Amino acid sequence: MTVAVVVFPGTNCEHDVVHAMRLLGAEAELVWHRDTDLSGAAGVVLPGGFAHGDYLRTGAIARFSPVMDEVARLAGEGRPVLGICNGFQILCEAGLLPGALVANRDLRFICRPIHLRVESTASVLTAAATVGDVLRIPLNSYEGNYIAPAGALVELEEADRVMLRYSDGAGVVDAAANPNGSVNNIAGIADSRGNVAGLMPHPERAVEEILGSSDGRVLLASFVASVSAVTA
Amino acid sequence: MIFRVSITRKAGLSDPEGVETHRALHDLGYEDVGEVHFGRIITLEVAGDDAAAVTAQIGEMCERLLANPVIEDFAIEVVE
Amino acid sequence: MIFRVSITRKAGLSDPEGVETHRALHDLGYEDVGEVHFGRIITLEVAGDDAAAVTAQIGEMCERLLANPVIEDFAIEVVE
Amino acid sequence: MTEPAHRRLGMTDDEYAAVIAILEREPEPAELAMYSVMWSEHCSYKSSRAWLGRFPTEAPWVVVGPGENAGVVDLGDGWLAALRIESHNHPSFVEPYQGAATGVGGILRDIFTMGARPIAVWDPIRFGPLDEARNRYLLKGVVSGIAGYGNAVGVPTLGGEIEFADCYSRNPLVNVMALGLLQRDQLVLSAASGEGNVAVLLGAATGRDGIGGASILASASFDEESGAKRPSVQIGDPFEEKKLIEACLELYERGLVVGIQDLGAAGISCATSECAANGGMGMDVDLDAVHLREHDMTPGEILMSESQERMLAIVQPEDLDEVLALAEKWEVDASAIGTVTAGPALRVFHDGARVADLPAASLSDDAPMYRRPAARPDSLDEIWAAQPRLPAHVDVGDALRGLLDDPALGDRSWIYEQYDHQLFLNTVVEPGHDGSLLRIKGTQKGLAVSTDGDGPRCALDPRRGGARIVWEAALNVAVTGARPYAVVDNLNFGNPEKPEVMWQFRETVEGMSEACEALGVPVIGGNVSFYNETDGVDIHPTPVVGMLGFCDPMPASPARLDRAEAGMGIWLLGPEDLDDFAASAYARIVLGASGGRPAAPDADAGAAVVARTIELAGWCPVLHDVGAGGVAVAVAEICIRSGVGARIDVADWRELLNESPHRVLAVLPNRGDPSDRVPVRRIGTIGGAAIDFGDHGAIPLEEAAQIWRNALPRRLG
Ligand SMILES: Nc1ncnc2c1ncn2[C@@H]1O[C@H](COP(=O)(O)OP(=O)(O)O)[C@@H](O)[C@H]1O
Ligand SMILES: [Mg+2]
């Protein structure tokens, strides 16, 4: 059972994701963005970083990388596809997830652990979690501010596709708990079938207590489980 | 020929740069400043002589790459 | 009145964003595209009726905040 | 009145005569340009070289000492660490964002030039007071430049330092330090061996960036005229650098490079001549092969260009195709621009014509060396005599209201939360404590790092001040359980042509050397930045030390500031000097007193405290060295970070605010007792909702936390 971790020029979290996947018992392999065959992969992760330097628009150039047609195909087949941070931005640019990510409200890069409230378990990323769980996971982005046209937003909310929202430690979701201005405190969303998921925070940075938190495990474990389901 | 593409955030979608700049301008005492909006300019040098045809081609580049139609509008002018 | 400030990098300074976008456009098959340069547009709504006076004031805003005079040039137009 | 060309390039008549003696003829324009930059203060260290030899540089674990792009030490089991520090002071004053960004880019190249993967950056920075808008602009620009470049290039920034003083208003200090990790067999040096080998230029296109930047910006004082001298600002491209890092690391892995050198000051001329000279060879360079950003560049401009994100790799002819293919995979431009020759000549061709032909080694080896006069300032005795006048009674609670609000003592998360400090999953102790601690995955090993400087104290006594920052840095790594292992230094000074400045410089080197000797740590690299002077005013002598600590095994749960719990005892380790208030935060910030003479460090006591602290780090939940603001501020930091108050009982208020060196606070469950070999006494107990100093006043924990958290945000918005 293999997870393909895609590397674009400028990607920098690829090794961290592989490390976390292996800790959770998954096989993970790096795939260069010019590769055009992912048929061997049961699932795909687009890791964080600055693909193509985030030039033009974050994710804008990466979405045209040769590998992205394959990613779209696997997504269409219902295989698990996860975008973390820059990977989430790329999935939005590629139209695999709705909306877009723009500059943080305070126009400052934010690197610090924040709290997330699990809002829906109908996705490959949250299946193993429980609605209401509060997770402490590092955020690390300048363009983490989620926006979406009114229509798309209503659809997301009504279809229960918002997986994670920024909250405080007690799980209260309000303006005070919103680190970057994201609409409705949205931190992570899924597509209509729940197999394509994207989030801004970095679960792979929260899988070992010695690094401050292991709350990211439940999310990545969900993903790994759904990947094994594919191959099983 | 040289073209200038102006790309701006669709009305109604949040524009943090605009909001923050508005605040900063008021802090500096420019109270008369109302709405502030941010956008990008991309200047392109394109070989060709038929301005209309090239403009159409640039429109395509915007749809595909230069702009994000979900959240942005764009306008194309010929500079020279 | 509404004004548009165009801010562009001074000639001769490198423009990595332009270079990478040029590369991307060529990858997409737009081989006729030559130099690509990036800049910002800021649209400002400013109360007042004396366009010249307001333009002068906006020039001051550019010097102080909107632009970085060390590496950027700016131009101000009245939109309406 | 046309000034001769060599003077316009900042070269003295004697230096020019030396060039003629070497060439046995007048230099060609391109040759003159090369000598002028390579013999500048920035590149040749001509005013400092004579004294830097004082630093102790030997230890069994030193693999590469000063002189190469970065120092390298052995961590055992095939692991090596590379460390280097650099200054980017003047460029950051001209354009703070790009100045700081390109500073980060440059220091990272120094690291991966050695074959190492850069794994962390630190940023010791100094500005004028934040009540001036210009200083706020500079600080914000520098911090976003470091964040913008460091985060995007994909190297975490694990800490730094910040100080404010008037002397930095027109001359901010932006130093950057980088750490790299490599396996022994990946070590590469910047030597071109093998006649017939090819020199390949990798990375960004060459443009008219910072022509003469190094020599002119960093080697001449910064005054109104320099507007004219000002080079075109260099724009950093972290994306190009990221591709360059990955491409170079893969080149090393595949064993495709014989030698490599980054392009920094003096661009191609420096890289080609150093590679050739270090290998005892020569080189033929073809400027027509260089990929240019702007056409119509003169040979001199191409040679001198300081365009960022470029490397020069020496490869064997049979490997050239593989090297070029690998560069293409990473989307890095590459061109073969030179051939290694038997030498000793460096010959440069352009349009078929020979534009330079000089002994490669002469650019570095024959550079001038000055033993500039040094003189102890006459005012010194007066200054030392003017010890701060201390009140009989002090409400330490009130004193803390002032100290915790100081932007250099308050919470610095406004800065380091703009930096990715977690990438690579190595960060065990993140910024916000004393030293930062990294693990080396797959081993028990840990690396702790701290950067420390102290302008005000060094201004009063550069020798004691220079020694004390080394001792402070040692404790900052010791509290994580790491032993001081290697040092790099960044010596930021004023105009070396002034005897007082030279005296400060020599005193500093002496003091730092004495402390390093007492600790048994080698100095493995450094950087000198002179001419930090604006309109005749010199900055404080500002040495900055970067201390690398090493532990194997790393403590299972290292001490942190936020692990104090009600009921735990608070202990103070180390000797005490109740009168050490010169340059203390209390004297400067509360009393507004600037004179006096700081206490001398005590080598034996200091070494004992460091050793004992390392042992305690294995089991103490909280260890914190006592620095600026004394015991009072150190206790407050522990309380605020742990969210619990404390009760402190001492006889004399001076015990709470003096800043005598070699002291550490240990917080531990009551059964524990840290005493052993070093003086230790219990001073209080964790608990309650206030930081309570008994007869000496108190402050509610919440109020202290508020003041501390807002110190930077309330000034920077
Ligand atoms: N310019 C900076 N950039 C990043 N981190 C910083 C900066 N200045 C201070 N810090 C961090 O804040 C914490 C406290 O800094 P400091 O008081 O200088 O430590 P110490 O007094 O123990 O040397 C450290 O973790 C340091 O790395
Ligand atoms: Mg400390």
Short mmCIF file of N, CA, C and O and ligand atoms in Angstrom, two decimals, chain D residues 121-127 139 143 146 157-163 408-413 415-417 419 429-436 449-453 472-473 475-476 479 561 624-628 637 641 708 712, ligand 1:
data_model
loop_
_atom_site.label_atom_id
_atom_site.label_comp_id
_atom_site.label_asym_id
_atom_site.label_seq_id
_atom_site.Cartn_x
_atom_site.Cartn_y
_atom_site.Cartn_z
N VAL D 121 18.49 28.40 10.60
CA VAL D 121 19.03 29.76 10.51
C VAL D 121 18.74 30.48 11.82
O VAL D 121 17.74 30.19 12.48
N TRP D 122 19.61 31.41 12.22
CA TRP D 122 19.38 32.29 13.36
C TRP D 122 19.61 33.73 12.91
O TRP D 122 20.41 33.98 12.01
N ASP D 123 18.92 34.69 13.56
CA ASP D 123 19.06 36.08 13.11
C ASP D 123 19.29 37.08 14.24
O ASP D 123 18.37 37.73 14.71
N PRO D 124 20.53 37.27 14.68
CA PRO D 124 20.83 38.33 15.65
C PRO D 124 20.73 39.70 14.95
O PRO D 124 21.43 39.94 13.97
N ILE D 125 19.81 40.55 15.44
CA ILE D 125 19.57 41.84 14.77
C ILE D 125 19.51 42.99 15.78
O ILE D 125 19.13 42.78 16.93
N ARG D 126 19.88 44.19 15.33
CA ARG D 126 19.93 45.37 16.21
C ARG D 126 19.46 46.62 15.48
O ARG D 126 19.83 46.84 14.33
N PHE D 127 18.65 47.40 16.19
CA PHE D 127 18.06 48.60 15.59
C PHE D 127 18.09 49.76 16.57
O PHE D 127 18.32 49.58 17.76
N LEU D 139 12.95 47.44 11.19
CA LEU D 139 12.73 46.16 11.88
C LEU D 139 11.70 45.30 11.15
O LEU D 139 11.94 44.13 10.86
N VAL D 143 12.61 41.69 9.43
CA VAL D 143 11.95 40.46 9.88
C VAL D 143 11.16 39.84 8.72
O VAL D 143 11.23 38.62 8.50
N ILE D 146 13.64 38.17 6.31
CA ILE D 146 14.15 36.88 6.78
C ILE D 146 13.06 35.81 6.66
O ILE D 146 13.29 34.71 6.17
N THR D 157 13.96 28.95 10.72
CA THR D 157 14.73 29.92 11.51
C THR D 157 14.44 29.63 12.98
O THR D 157 13.32 29.78 13.44
N LEU D 158 15.48 29.20 13.70
CA LEU D 158 15.27 28.67 15.05
C LEU D 158 15.59 29.65 16.17
O LEU D 158 15.65 29.25 17.33
N GLY D 159 15.79 30.90 15.82
CA GLY D 159 16.02 31.86 16.89
C GLY D 159 16.89 32.99 16.43
O GLY D 159 17.13 33.17 15.23
N GLY D 160 17.35 33.76 17.39
CA GLY D 160 18.17 34.92 17.11
C GLY D 160 18.27 35.74 18.36
O GLY D 160 18.27 35.20 19.47
N GLU D 161 18.30 37.03 18.18
CA GLU D 161 18.52 37.95 19.29
C GLU D 161 18.08 39.30 18.80
O GLU D 161 18.13 39.56 17.60
N ILE D 162 17.70 40.18 19.70
CA ILE D 162 17.41 41.55 19.28
C ILE D 162 17.80 42.53 20.38
O ILE D 162 17.63 42.25 21.56
N GLU D 163 18.38 43.64 19.97
CA GLU D 163 18.76 44.72 20.90
C GLU D 163 18.40 46.05 20.25
O GLU D 163 18.34 46.14 19.03
N ALA D 408 13.32 44.62 24.05
CA ALA D 408 14.34 43.59 23.96
C ALA D 408 14.19 42.54 25.07
O ALA D 408 14.83 41.49 25.03
N LEU D 409 13.35 42.84 26.07
CA LEU D 409 13.16 41.88 27.17
C LEU D 409 11.78 41.23 27.11
O LEU D 409 11.57 40.14 27.64
N GLY D 410 10.84 41.90 26.46
CA GLY D 410 9.49 41.35 26.37
C GLY D 410 9.44 40.15 25.44
O GLY D 410 10.45 39.73 24.86
N ASP D 411 8.25 39.61 25.29
CA ASP D 411 8.00 38.44 24.43
C ASP D 411 8.45 38.72 22.99
O ASP D 411 8.03 39.71 22.40
N ARG D 412 9.26 37.84 22.47
CA ARG D 412 9.73 38.04 21.08
C ARG D 412 8.98 37.19 20.07
O ARG D 412 9.41 37.06 18.94
N SER D 413 7.85 36.63 20.49
CA SER D 413 7.13 35.75 19.54
C SER D 413 6.62 36.54 18.33
O SER D 413 6.42 35.96 17.27
N ILE D 415 8.27 38.24 16.56
CA ILE D 415 9.30 38.00 15.54
C ILE D 415 9.32 36.53 15.12
O ILE D 415 9.10 36.19 13.97
N TYR D 416 9.57 35.64 16.09
CA TYR D 416 9.87 34.27 15.65
C TYR D 416 8.65 33.49 15.19
O TYR D 416 8.81 32.47 14.51
N GLU D 417 7.45 33.97 15.49
CA GLU D 417 6.26 33.29 14.93
C GLU D 417 6.04 33.66 13.47
O GLU D 417 5.16 33.12 12.80
N TYR D 419 8.53 33.19 11.51
CA TYR D 419 9.49 32.28 10.89
C TYR D 419 9.02 30.84 11.05
O TYR D 419 8.62 30.44 12.15
N VAL D 429 13.32 21.94 21.20
CA VAL D 429 13.06 23.18 21.96
C VAL D 429 13.05 24.32 20.96
O VAL D 429 14.07 24.61 20.31
N GLU D 430 11.89 24.92 20.77
CA GLU D 430 11.68 25.94 19.76
C GLU D 430 12.14 27.31 20.27
O GLU D 430 12.42 27.46 21.46
N PRO D 431 12.19 28.33 19.41
CA PRO D 431 12.51 29.67 19.90
C PRO D 431 11.55 30.08 21.01
O PRO D 431 10.40 29.64 21.03
N GLY D 432 12.03 30.91 21.94
CA GLY D 432 11.20 31.35 23.05
C GLY D 432 11.72 30.84 24.37
O GLY D 432 11.16 31.14 25.42
N HIS D 433 12.78 30.05 24.33
CA HIS D 433 13.41 29.57 25.57
C HIS D 433 14.82 30.16 25.62
O HIS D 433 15.00 31.32 25.27
N ASP D 434 15.82 29.38 26.02
CA ASP D 434 17.18 29.88 25.96
C ASP D 434 17.78 29.45 24.64
O ASP D 434 17.49 30.04 23.63
N GLY D 435 18.61 28.40 24.64
CA GLY D 435 19.06 27.90 23.35
C GLY D 435 17.95 27.07 22.71
O GLY D 435 17.10 26.53 23.40
N SER D 436 17.95 26.98 21.38
CA SER D 436 17.04 26.07 20.71
C SER D 436 17.72 24.72 20.60
O SER D 436 18.94 24.65 20.50
N VAL D 449 21.66 25.47 20.03
CA VAL D 449 22.31 26.66 19.49
C VAL D 449 21.76 27.92 20.14
O VAL D 449 20.57 28.02 20.42
N SER D 450 22.65 28.87 20.39
CA SER D 450 22.23 30.19 20.87
C SER D 450 23.11 31.26 20.24
O SER D 450 24.30 31.02 20.00
N THR D 451 22.51 32.41 19.92
CA THR D 451 23.32 33.55 19.49
C THR D 451 23.20 34.62 20.57
O THR D 451 22.11 34.87 21.09
N ASP D 452 24.31 35.22 20.93
CA ASP D 452 24.31 36.23 21.98
C ASP D 452 25.27 37.37 21.70
O ASP D 452 26.38 37.16 21.22
N GLY D 453 24.80 38.57 22.01
CA GLY D 453 25.63 39.76 21.93
C GLY D 453 25.18 40.70 23.03
O GLY D 453 24.16 40.46 23.66
N GLU D 472 27.58 33.56 28.42
CA GLU D 472 26.11 33.50 28.39
C GLU D 472 25.65 32.47 27.37
O GLU D 472 24.76 31.66 27.64
N ALA D 473 26.29 32.49 26.20
CA ALA D 473 25.90 31.54 25.15
C ALA D 473 26.12 30.11 25.62
O ALA D 473 25.31 29.22 25.37
N LEU D 475 25.89 28.97 28.67
CA LEU D 475 24.79 28.58 29.56
C LEU D 475 23.51 28.38 28.78
O LEU D 475 22.71 27.49 29.11
N ASN D 476 23.31 29.18 27.74
CA ASN D 476 22.08 29.02 26.95
C ASN D 476 21.99 27.66 26.29
O ASN D 476 20.90 27.13 26.08
N VAL D 479 21.62 24.69 29.35
CA VAL D 479 20.32 24.42 29.96
C VAL D 479 19.51 23.39 29.16
O VAL D 479 18.53 22.85 29.66
N LEU D 561 10.96 26.49 29.69
CA LEU D 561 10.53 27.55 30.61
C LEU D 561 9.10 27.33 31.09
O LEU D 561 8.69 27.88 32.11
N HIS D 624 16.84 27.92 33.51
CA HIS D 624 16.86 29.18 32.77
C HIS D 624 18.07 29.97 33.22
O HIS D 624 18.23 30.23 34.41
N ASP D 625 18.92 30.36 32.29
CA ASP D 625 20.07 31.14 32.72
C ASP D 625 19.62 32.55 33.06
O ASP D 625 18.62 33.05 32.55
N VAL D 626 20.35 33.19 33.96
CA VAL D 626 20.00 34.54 34.40
C VAL D 626 20.74 35.53 33.49
O VAL D 626 21.96 35.54 33.46
N GLY D 627 19.98 36.31 32.74
CA GLY D 627 20.59 37.26 31.81
C GLY D 627 20.11 38.66 32.09
O GLY D 627 20.00 39.07 33.26
N ALA D 628 19.77 39.38 31.03
CA ALA D 628 19.31 40.76 31.17
C ALA D 628 18.10 40.82 32.10
O ALA D 628 17.16 40.07 31.96
N GLU D 637 9.86 35.37 33.57
CA GLU D 637 9.72 34.61 32.32
C GLU D 637 9.21 33.20 32.59
O GLU D 637 8.32 32.69 31.91
N ARG D 641 5.48 32.05 31.34
CA ARG D 641 5.41 30.93 30.38
C ARG D 641 4.70 29.72 30.99
O ARG D 641 4.05 28.95 30.28
N TRP D 708 4.45 41.99 29.30
CA TRP D 708 5.49 41.24 28.60
C TRP D 708 5.03 40.91 27.17
O TRP D 708 5.76 41.12 26.20
N LEU D 712 6.45 44.19 22.26
CA LEU D 712 6.72 44.42 20.83
C LEU D 712 5.45 44.81 20.05
O LEU D 712 5.45 45.82 19.37
N1 LIG E 1 15.59 38.29 16.18
C1 LIG E 1 15.09 37.12 16.65
N2 LIG E 1 14.70 36.15 15.79
C2 LIG E 1 14.24 34.97 16.24
N3 LIG E 1 14.14 34.65 17.52
C3 LIG E 1 14.52 35.56 18.42
C4 LIG E 1 15.00 36.84 18.03
N4 LIG E 1 15.31 37.55 19.14
C5 LIG E 1 15.05 36.74 20.20
N5 LIG E 1 14.57 35.53 19.76
C6 LIG E 1 14.24 34.37 20.58
O1 LIG E 1 13.64 34.76 21.81
C7 LIG E 1 14.17 33.98 22.88
C8 LIG E 1 14.76 34.89 23.93
O2 LIG E 1 15.85 35.58 23.35
P1 LIG E 1 16.99 36.11 24.31
O3 LIG E 1 16.39 36.84 25.47
O4 LIG E 1 18.04 36.80 23.49
O5 LIG E 1 17.56 34.72 24.85
P2 LIG E 1 18.74 34.67 25.89
O6 LIG E 1 18.57 35.89 26.79
O7 LIG E 1 18.50 33.36 26.59
O8 LIG E 1 19.99 34.72 25.04
C9 LIG E 1 15.23 33.05 22.27
O9 LIG E 1 14.64 31.78 22.01
C10 LIG E 1 15.57 33.69 20.96
O10 LIG E 1 15.94 32.73 19.99
#
